[in-house]
C-alpha atoms as a PDB file:
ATOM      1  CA  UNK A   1       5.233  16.343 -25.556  1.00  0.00           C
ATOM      2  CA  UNK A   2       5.545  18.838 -28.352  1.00  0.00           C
ATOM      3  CA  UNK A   3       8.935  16.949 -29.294  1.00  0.00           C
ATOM      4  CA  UNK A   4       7.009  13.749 -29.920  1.00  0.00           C
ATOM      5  CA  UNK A   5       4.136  15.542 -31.381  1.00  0.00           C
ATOM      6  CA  UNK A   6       1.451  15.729 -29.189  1.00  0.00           C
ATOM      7  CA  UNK A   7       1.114  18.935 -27.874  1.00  0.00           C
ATOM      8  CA  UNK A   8      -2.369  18.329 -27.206  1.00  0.00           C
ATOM      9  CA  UNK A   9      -0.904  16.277 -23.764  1.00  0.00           C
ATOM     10  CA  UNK A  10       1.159  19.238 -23.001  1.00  0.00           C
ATOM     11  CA  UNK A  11      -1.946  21.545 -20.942  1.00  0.00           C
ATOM     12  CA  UNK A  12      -2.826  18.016 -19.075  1.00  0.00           C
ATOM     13  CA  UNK A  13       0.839  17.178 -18.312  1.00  0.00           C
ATOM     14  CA  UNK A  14       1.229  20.772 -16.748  1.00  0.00           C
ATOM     15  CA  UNK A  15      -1.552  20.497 -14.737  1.00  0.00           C
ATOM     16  CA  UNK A  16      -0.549  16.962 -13.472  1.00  0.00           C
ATOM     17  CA  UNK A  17       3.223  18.866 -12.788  1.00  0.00           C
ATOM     18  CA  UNK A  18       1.408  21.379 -10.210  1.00  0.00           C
ATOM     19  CA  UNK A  19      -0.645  18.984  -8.936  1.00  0.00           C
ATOM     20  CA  UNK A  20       1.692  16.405  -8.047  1.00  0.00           C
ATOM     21  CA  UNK A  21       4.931  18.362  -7.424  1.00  0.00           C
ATOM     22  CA  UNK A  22       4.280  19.603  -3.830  1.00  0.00           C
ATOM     23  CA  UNK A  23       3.479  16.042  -2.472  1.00  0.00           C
ATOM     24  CA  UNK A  24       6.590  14.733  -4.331  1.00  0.00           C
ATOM     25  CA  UNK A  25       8.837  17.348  -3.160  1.00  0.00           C
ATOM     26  CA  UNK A  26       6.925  16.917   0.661  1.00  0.00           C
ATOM     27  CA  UNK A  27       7.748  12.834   0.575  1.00  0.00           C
ATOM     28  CA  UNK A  28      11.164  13.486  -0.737  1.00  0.00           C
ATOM     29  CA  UNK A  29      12.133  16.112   1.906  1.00  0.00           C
ATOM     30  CA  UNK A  30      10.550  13.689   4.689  1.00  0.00           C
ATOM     31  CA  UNK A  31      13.033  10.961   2.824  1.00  0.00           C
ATOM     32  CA  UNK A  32      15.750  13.194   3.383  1.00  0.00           C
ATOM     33  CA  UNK A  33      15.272  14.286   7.102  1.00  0.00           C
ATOM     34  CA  UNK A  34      14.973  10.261   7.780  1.00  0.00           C
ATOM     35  CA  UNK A  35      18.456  10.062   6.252  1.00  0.00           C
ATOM     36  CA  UNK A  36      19.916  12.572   8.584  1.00  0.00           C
ATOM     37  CA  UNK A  37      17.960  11.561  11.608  1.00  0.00           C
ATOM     38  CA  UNK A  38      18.130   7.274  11.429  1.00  0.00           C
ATOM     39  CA  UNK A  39      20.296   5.693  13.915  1.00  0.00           C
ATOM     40  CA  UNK A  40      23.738   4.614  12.054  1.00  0.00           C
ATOM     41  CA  UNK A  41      24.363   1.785  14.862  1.00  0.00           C
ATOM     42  CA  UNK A  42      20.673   0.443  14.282  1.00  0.00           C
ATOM     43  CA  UNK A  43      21.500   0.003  10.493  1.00  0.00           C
ATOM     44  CA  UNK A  44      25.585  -0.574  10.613  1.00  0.00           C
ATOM     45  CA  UNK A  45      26.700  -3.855   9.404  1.00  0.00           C
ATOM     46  CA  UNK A  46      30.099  -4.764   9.975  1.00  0.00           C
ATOM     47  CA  UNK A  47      32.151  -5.596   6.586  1.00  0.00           C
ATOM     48  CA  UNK A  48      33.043  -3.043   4.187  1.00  0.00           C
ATOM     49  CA  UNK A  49      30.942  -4.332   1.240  1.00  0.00           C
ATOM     50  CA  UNK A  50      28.636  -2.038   0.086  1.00  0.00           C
ATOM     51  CA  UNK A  51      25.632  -1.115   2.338  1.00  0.00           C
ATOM     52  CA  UNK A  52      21.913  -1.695   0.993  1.00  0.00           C
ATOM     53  CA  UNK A  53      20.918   1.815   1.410  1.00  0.00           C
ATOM     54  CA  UNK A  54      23.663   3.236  -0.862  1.00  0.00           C
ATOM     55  CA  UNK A  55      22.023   0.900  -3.322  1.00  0.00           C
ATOM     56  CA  UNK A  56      18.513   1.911  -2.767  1.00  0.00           C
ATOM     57  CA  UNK A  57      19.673   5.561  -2.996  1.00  0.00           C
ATOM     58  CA  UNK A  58      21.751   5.348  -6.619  1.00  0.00           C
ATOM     59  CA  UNK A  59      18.657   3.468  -8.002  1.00  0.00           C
ATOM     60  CA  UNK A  60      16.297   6.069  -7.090  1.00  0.00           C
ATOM     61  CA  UNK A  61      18.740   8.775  -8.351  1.00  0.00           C
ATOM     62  CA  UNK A  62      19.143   7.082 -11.502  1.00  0.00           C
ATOM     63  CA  UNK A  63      15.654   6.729 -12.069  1.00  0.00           C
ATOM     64  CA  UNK A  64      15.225  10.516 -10.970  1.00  0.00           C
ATOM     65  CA  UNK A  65      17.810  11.683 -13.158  1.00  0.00           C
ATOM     66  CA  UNK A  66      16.403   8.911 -16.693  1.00  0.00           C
ATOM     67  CA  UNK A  67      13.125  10.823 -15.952  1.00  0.00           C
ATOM     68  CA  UNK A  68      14.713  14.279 -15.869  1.00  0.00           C
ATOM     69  CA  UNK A  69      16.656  14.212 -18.683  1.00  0.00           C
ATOM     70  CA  UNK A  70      14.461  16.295 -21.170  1.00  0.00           C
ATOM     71  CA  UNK A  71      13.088  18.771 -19.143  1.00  0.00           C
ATOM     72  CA  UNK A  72      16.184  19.815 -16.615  1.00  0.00           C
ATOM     73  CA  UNK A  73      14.258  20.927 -14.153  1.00  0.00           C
ATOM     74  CA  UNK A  74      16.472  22.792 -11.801  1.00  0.00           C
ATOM     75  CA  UNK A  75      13.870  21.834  -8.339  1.00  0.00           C
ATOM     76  CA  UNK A  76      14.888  18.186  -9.133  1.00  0.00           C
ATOM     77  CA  UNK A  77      18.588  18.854  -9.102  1.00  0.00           C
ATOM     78  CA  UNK A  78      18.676  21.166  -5.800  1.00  0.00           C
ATOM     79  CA  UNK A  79      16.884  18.107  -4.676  1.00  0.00           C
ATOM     80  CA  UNK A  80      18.732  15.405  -6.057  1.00  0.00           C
ATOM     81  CA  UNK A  81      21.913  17.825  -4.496  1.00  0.00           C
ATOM     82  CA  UNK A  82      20.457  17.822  -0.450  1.00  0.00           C
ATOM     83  CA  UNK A  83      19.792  13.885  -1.155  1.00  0.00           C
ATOM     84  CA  UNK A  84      23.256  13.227  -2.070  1.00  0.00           C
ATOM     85  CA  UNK A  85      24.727  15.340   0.852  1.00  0.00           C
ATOM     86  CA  UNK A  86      22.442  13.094   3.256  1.00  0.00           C
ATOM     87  CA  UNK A  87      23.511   9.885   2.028  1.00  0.00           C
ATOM     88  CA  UNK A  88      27.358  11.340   1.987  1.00  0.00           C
ATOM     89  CA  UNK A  89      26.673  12.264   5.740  1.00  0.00           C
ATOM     90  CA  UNK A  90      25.553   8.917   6.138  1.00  0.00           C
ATOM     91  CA  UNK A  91      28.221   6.648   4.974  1.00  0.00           C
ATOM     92  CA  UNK A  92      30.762   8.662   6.802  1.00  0.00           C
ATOM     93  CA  UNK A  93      28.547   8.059  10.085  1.00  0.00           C
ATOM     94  CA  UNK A  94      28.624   4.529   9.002  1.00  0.00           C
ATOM     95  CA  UNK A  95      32.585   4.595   8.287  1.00  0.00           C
ATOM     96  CA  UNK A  96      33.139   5.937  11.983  1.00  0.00           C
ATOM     97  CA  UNK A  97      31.945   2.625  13.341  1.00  0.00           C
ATOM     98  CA  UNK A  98      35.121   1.288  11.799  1.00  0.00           C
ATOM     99  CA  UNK A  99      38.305   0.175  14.106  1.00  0.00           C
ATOM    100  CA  UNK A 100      41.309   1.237  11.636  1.00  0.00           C
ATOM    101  CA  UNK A 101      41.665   3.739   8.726  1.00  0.00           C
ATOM    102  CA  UNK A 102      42.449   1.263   6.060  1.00  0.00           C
ATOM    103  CA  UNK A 103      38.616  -0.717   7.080  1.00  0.00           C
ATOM    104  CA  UNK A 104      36.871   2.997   6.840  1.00  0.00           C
ATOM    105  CA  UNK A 105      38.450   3.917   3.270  1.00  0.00           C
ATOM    106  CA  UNK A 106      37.848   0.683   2.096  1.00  0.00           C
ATOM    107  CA  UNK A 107      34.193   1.153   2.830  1.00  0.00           C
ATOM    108  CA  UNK A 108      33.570   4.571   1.182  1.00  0.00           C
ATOM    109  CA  UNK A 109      35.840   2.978  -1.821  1.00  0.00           C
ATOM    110  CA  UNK A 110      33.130   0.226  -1.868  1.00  0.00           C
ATOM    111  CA  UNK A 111      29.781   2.336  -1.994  1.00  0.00           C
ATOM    112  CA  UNK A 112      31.280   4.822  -4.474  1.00  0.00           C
ATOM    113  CA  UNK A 113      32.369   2.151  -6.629  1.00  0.00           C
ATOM    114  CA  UNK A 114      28.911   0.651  -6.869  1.00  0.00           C
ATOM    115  CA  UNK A 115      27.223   3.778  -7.287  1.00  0.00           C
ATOM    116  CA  UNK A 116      29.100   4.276 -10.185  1.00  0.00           C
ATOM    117  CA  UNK A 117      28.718   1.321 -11.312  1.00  0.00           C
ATOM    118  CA  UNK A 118      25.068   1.715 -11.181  1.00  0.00           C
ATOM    119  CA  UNK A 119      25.309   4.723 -12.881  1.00  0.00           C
ATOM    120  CA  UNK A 120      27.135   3.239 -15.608  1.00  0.00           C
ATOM    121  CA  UNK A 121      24.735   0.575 -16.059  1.00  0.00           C
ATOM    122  CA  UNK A 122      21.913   2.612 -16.027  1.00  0.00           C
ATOM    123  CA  UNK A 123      22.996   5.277 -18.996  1.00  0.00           C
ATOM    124  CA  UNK A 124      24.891   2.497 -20.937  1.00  0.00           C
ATOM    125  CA  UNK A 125      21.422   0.862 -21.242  1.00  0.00           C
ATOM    126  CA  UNK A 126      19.534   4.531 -21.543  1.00  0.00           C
ATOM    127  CA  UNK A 127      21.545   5.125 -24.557  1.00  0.00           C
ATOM    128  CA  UNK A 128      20.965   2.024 -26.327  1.00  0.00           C
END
């Protein structure tokens, strides 16, 4: 807070850090081994559009990473790291349930494109 002047927030802000951090870093791990452990036939949907979860996922990164931006903490991005490798191990358990080559690549091309795309939205507005 001392860039905005108001360094008198900074002790409370600290102490809010330690106090919350463990729980956040607890839910987010449990997020993580439910990623890894969910049944891919239970949530397939046949069609290569982009699935809902890749969506949920690049929101919450983006908002992860808006929220991150001063600071750089380097917990968050270890984090944000194993969360991306789960969702990666994901889609291509998701891809497998497809007949032909062509229907699988198409798929991955789909979620990557709209978690760009998300991306892109989300800084292009950031920065204005």
């Amino acid at each position: 807070m001392s860039n905005r002047r108001l360094p008198c927030l900074d002790t409370y802000l600290d102490k809010a850090l330690i106090y919350l951090w463990p729980r956040f870093k607890t839910v987010f791990d449990m997020y993580i081994q439910s990623l890894y452990q969910c049944d891919a036939k239970m949530l397939w949907v046949d069609g290569t559009h982009p699935h809902h979860i890749v969506r949920c996922y690049m929101e919450f990164t983006a908002s992860l990473i808006q929220l991150n931006a001063e600071c750089g903490d380097g917990q968050l991005d270890m984090s944000l790291k194993r969360l991306r490798l789960a969702v990666d191990d994901l889609l291509v358990r998701f891809a497998e349930k497809f007949a032909t080559q062509k229907l699988k690549h198409l798929f991955l091309l789909n979620n990557c494109d709209m978690a760009i795309s998300i991306l892109k939205v989300r800084f292009v507005l950031s920065c204005k």
